[in-house]
PDB file of C-alpha atoms in Angstrom:
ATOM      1  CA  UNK K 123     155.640  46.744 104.470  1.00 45.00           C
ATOM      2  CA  UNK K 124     154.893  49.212 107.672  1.00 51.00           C
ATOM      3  CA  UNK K 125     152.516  48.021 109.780  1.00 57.00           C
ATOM      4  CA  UNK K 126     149.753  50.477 110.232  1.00 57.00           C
ATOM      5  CA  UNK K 127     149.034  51.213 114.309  1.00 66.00           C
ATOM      6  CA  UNK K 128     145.744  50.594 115.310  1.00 75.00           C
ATOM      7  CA  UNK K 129     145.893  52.027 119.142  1.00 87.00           C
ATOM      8  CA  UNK K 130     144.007  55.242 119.178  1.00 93.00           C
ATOM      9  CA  UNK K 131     142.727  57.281 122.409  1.00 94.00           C
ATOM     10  CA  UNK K 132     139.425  58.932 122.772  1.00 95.00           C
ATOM     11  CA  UNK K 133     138.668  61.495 124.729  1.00 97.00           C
ATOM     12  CA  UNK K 134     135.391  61.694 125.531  1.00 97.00           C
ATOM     13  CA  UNK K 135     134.312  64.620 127.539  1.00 97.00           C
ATOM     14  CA  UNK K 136     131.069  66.553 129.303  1.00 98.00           C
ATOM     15  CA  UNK K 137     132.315  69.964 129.892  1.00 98.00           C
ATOM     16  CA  UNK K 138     130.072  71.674 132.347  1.00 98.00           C
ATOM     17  CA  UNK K 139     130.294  75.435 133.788  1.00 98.00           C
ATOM     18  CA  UNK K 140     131.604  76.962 131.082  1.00 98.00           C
ATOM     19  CA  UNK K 141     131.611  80.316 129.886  1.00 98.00           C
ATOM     20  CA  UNK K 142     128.566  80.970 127.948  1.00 98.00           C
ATOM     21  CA  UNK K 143     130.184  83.857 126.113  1.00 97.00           C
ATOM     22  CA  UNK K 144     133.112  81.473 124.569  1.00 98.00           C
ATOM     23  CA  UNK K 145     130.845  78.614 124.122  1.00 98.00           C
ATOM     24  CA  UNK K 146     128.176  80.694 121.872  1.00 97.00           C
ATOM     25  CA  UNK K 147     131.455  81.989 119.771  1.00 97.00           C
ATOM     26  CA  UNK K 148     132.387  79.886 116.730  1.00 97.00           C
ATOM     27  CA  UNK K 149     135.680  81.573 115.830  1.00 97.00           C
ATOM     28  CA  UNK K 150     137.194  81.474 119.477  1.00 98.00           C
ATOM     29  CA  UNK K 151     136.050  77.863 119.543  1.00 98.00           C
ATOM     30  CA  UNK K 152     138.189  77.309 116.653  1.00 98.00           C
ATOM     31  CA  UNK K 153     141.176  79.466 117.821  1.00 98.00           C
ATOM     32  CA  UNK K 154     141.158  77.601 120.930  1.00 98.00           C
ATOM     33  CA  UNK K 155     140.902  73.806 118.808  1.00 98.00           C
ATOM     34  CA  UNK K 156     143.632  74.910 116.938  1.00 98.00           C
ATOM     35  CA  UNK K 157     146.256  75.869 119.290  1.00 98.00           C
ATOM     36  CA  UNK K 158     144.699  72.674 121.192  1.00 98.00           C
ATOM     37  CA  UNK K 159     146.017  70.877 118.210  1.00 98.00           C
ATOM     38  CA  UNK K 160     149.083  72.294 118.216  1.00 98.00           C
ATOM     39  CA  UNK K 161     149.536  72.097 122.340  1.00 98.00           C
ATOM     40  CA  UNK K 162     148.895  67.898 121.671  1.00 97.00           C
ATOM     41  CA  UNK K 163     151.408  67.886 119.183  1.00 97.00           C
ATOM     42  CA  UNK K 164     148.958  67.527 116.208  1.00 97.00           C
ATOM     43  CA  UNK K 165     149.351  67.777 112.685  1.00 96.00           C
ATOM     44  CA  UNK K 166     145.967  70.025 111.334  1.00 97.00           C
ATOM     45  CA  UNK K 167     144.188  68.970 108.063  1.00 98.00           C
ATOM     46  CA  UNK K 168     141.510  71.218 108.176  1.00 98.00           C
ATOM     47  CA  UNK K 169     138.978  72.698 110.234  1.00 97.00           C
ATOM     48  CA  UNK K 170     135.546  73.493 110.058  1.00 98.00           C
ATOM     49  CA  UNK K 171     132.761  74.835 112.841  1.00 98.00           C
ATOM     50  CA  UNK K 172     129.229  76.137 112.631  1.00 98.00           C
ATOM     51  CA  UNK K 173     127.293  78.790 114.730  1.00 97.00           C
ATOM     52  CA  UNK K 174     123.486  77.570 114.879  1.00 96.00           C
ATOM     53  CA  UNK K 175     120.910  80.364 115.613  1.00 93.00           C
ATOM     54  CA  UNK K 176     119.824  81.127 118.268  1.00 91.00           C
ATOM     55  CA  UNK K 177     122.812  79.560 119.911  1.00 92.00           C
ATOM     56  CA  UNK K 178     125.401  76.544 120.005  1.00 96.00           C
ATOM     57  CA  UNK K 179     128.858  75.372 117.845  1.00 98.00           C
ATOM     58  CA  UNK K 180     129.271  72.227 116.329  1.00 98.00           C
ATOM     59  CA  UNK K 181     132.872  72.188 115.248  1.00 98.00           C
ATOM     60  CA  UNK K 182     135.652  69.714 114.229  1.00 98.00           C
ATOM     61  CA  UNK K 183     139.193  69.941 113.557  1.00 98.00           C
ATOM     62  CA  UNK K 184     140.812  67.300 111.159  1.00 98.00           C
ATOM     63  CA  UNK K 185     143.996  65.948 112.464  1.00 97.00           C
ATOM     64  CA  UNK K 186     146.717  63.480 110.812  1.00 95.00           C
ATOM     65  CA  UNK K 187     146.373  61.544 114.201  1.00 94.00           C
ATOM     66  CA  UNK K 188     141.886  62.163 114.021  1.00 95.00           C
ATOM     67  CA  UNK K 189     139.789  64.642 115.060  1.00 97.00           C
ATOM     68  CA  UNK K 190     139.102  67.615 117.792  1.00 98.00           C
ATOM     69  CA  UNK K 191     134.729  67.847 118.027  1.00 98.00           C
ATOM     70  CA  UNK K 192     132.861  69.811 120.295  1.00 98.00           C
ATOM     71  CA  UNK K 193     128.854  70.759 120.381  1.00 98.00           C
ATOM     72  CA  UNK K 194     127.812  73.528 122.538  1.00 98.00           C
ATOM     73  CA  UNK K 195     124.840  74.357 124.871  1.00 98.00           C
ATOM     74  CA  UNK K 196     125.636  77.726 126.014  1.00 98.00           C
ATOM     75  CA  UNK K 197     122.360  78.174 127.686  1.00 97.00           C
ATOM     76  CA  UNK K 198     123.490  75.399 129.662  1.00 97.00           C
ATOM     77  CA  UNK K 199     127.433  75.875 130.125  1.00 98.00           C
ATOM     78  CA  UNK K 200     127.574  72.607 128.726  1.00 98.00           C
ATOM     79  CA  UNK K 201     130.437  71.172 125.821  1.00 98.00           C
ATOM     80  CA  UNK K 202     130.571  67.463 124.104  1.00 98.00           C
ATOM     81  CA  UNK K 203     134.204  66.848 123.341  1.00 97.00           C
ATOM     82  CA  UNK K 204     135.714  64.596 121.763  1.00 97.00           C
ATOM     83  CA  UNK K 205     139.328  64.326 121.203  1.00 97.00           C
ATOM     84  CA  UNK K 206     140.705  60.994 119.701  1.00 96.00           C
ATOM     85  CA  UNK K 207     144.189  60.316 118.544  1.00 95.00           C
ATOM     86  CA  UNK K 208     146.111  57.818 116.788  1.00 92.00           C
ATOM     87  CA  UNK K 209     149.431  56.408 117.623  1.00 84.00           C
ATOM     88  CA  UNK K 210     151.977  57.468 119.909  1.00 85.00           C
ATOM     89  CA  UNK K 211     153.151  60.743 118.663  1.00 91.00           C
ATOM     90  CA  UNK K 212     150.054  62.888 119.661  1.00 94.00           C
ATOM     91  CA  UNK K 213     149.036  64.140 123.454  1.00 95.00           C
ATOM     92  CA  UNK K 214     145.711  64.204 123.783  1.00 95.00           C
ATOM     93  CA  UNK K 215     145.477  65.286 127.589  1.00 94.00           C
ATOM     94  CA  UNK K 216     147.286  67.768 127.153  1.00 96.00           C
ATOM     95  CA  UNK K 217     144.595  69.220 124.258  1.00 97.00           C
ATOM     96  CA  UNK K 218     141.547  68.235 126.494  1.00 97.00           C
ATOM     97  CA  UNK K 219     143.280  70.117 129.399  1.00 96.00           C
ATOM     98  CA  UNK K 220     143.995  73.027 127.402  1.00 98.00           C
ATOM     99  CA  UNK K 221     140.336  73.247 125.659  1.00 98.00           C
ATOM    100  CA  UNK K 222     138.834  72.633 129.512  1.00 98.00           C
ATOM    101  CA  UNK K 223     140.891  75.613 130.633  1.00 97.00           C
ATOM    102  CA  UNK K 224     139.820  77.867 127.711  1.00 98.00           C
ATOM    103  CA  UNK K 225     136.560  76.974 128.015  1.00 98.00           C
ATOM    104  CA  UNK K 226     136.806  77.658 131.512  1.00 97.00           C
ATOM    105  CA  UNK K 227     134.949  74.764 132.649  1.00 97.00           C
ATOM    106  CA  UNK K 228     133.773  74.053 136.192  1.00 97.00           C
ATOM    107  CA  UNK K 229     133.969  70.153 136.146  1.00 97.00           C
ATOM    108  CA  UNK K 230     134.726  67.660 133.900  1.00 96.00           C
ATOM    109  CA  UNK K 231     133.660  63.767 133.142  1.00 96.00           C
ATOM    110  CA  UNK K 232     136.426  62.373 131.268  1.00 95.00           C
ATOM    111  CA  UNK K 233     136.218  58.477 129.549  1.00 96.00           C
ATOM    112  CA  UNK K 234     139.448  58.046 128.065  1.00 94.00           C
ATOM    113  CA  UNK K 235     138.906  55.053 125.170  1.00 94.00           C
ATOM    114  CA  UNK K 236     142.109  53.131 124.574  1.00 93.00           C
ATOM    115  CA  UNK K 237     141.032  52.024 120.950  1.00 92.00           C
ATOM    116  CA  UNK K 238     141.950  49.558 118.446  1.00 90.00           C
ATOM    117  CA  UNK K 239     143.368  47.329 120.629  1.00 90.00           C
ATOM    118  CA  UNK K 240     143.879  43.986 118.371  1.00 89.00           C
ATOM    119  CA  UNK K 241     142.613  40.453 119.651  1.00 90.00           C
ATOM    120  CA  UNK K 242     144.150  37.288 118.719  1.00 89.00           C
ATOM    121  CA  UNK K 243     141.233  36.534 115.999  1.00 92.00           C
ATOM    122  CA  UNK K 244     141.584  39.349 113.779  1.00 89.00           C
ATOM    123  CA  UNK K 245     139.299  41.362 116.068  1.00 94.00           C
ATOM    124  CA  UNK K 246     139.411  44.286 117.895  1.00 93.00           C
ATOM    125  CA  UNK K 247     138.092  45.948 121.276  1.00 92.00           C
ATOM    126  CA  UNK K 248     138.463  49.010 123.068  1.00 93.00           C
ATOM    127  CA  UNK K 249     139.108  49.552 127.030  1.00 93.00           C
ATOM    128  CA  UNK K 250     137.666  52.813 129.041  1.00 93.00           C
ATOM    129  CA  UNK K 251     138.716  54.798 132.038  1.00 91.00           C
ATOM    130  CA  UNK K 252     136.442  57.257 133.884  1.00 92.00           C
ATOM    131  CA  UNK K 253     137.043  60.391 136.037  1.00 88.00           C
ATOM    132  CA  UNK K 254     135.447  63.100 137.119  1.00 91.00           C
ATOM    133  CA  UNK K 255     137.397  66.838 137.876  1.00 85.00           C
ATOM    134  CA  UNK K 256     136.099  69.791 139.387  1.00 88.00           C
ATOM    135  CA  UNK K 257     138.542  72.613 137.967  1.00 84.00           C
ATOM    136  CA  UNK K 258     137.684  75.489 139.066  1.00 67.00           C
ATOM    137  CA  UNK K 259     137.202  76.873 142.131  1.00 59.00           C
ATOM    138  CA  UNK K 260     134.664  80.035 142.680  1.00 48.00           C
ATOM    139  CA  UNK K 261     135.349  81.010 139.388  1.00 48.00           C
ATOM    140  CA  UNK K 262     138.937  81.231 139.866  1.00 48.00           C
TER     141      UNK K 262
END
């Protein structure tokens, strides 16, 4: 029997800056989750994001390996992500890095979850690491 892997990383994510435009617009959201998908070496399920009136996306993109979220503020410039993978096969960073770019974010807070990591009782925790990125410059 295969032994089903357990480790997943979580990308957790407050997007701030970002272009209000993009963030208000449900089908470049999903354009830009999908090719996210496909930049992290993802297999995509299915996808499925809502514009709410008067503004903000909630969106989500079913992977093999998880899930690609976001919610919007674009009155704000602010994006929740959340990118969380399975296994080994999938890059994650490279999606969040991608979507950040797109999104043309200012700064970042990244907590990267290392999930699913198995004790010796039949339990399991998680460990996090935290960073913070300013990525762009002036709006350049």
């Amino acid at each position: 029997m295969t032994e089903i892997e357990t480790i997943g990383f979580h990308y957790v994510v407050e997007a701030a800056g970002c272009d209000p435009e993009i963030l208000g617009n449900a089908d470049k959201i999903r354009e830009i989750f999908l090719e996210a998908a496909k930049i992290g070496n993802m297999e995509i399920k299915a996808s499925y994001f809502f514009k709410f009136s008067p503004t903000g996306v909630s969106g989500m993109v079913i992977v093999a390996e998880s899930h690609i979220s976001i919610h919007t503020w674009p009155e704000k410039g602010y994006a929740a992500l959340d990118v969380y993978t399975c296994g080994t096969t999938a890059d994650p960073e490279k999606a969040v890095d991608y979507i950040l770019e797109q999104l043309r974010a200012k700064y970042a807070h990244v907590s990267e979850i290392k999930r699913g990591i198995e004790e010796d009782d039949d339990t399991f925790t998680h460990m996090i690491l935290t960073w913070e990125e300013a990525l762009r410059k002036n709006g350049g």
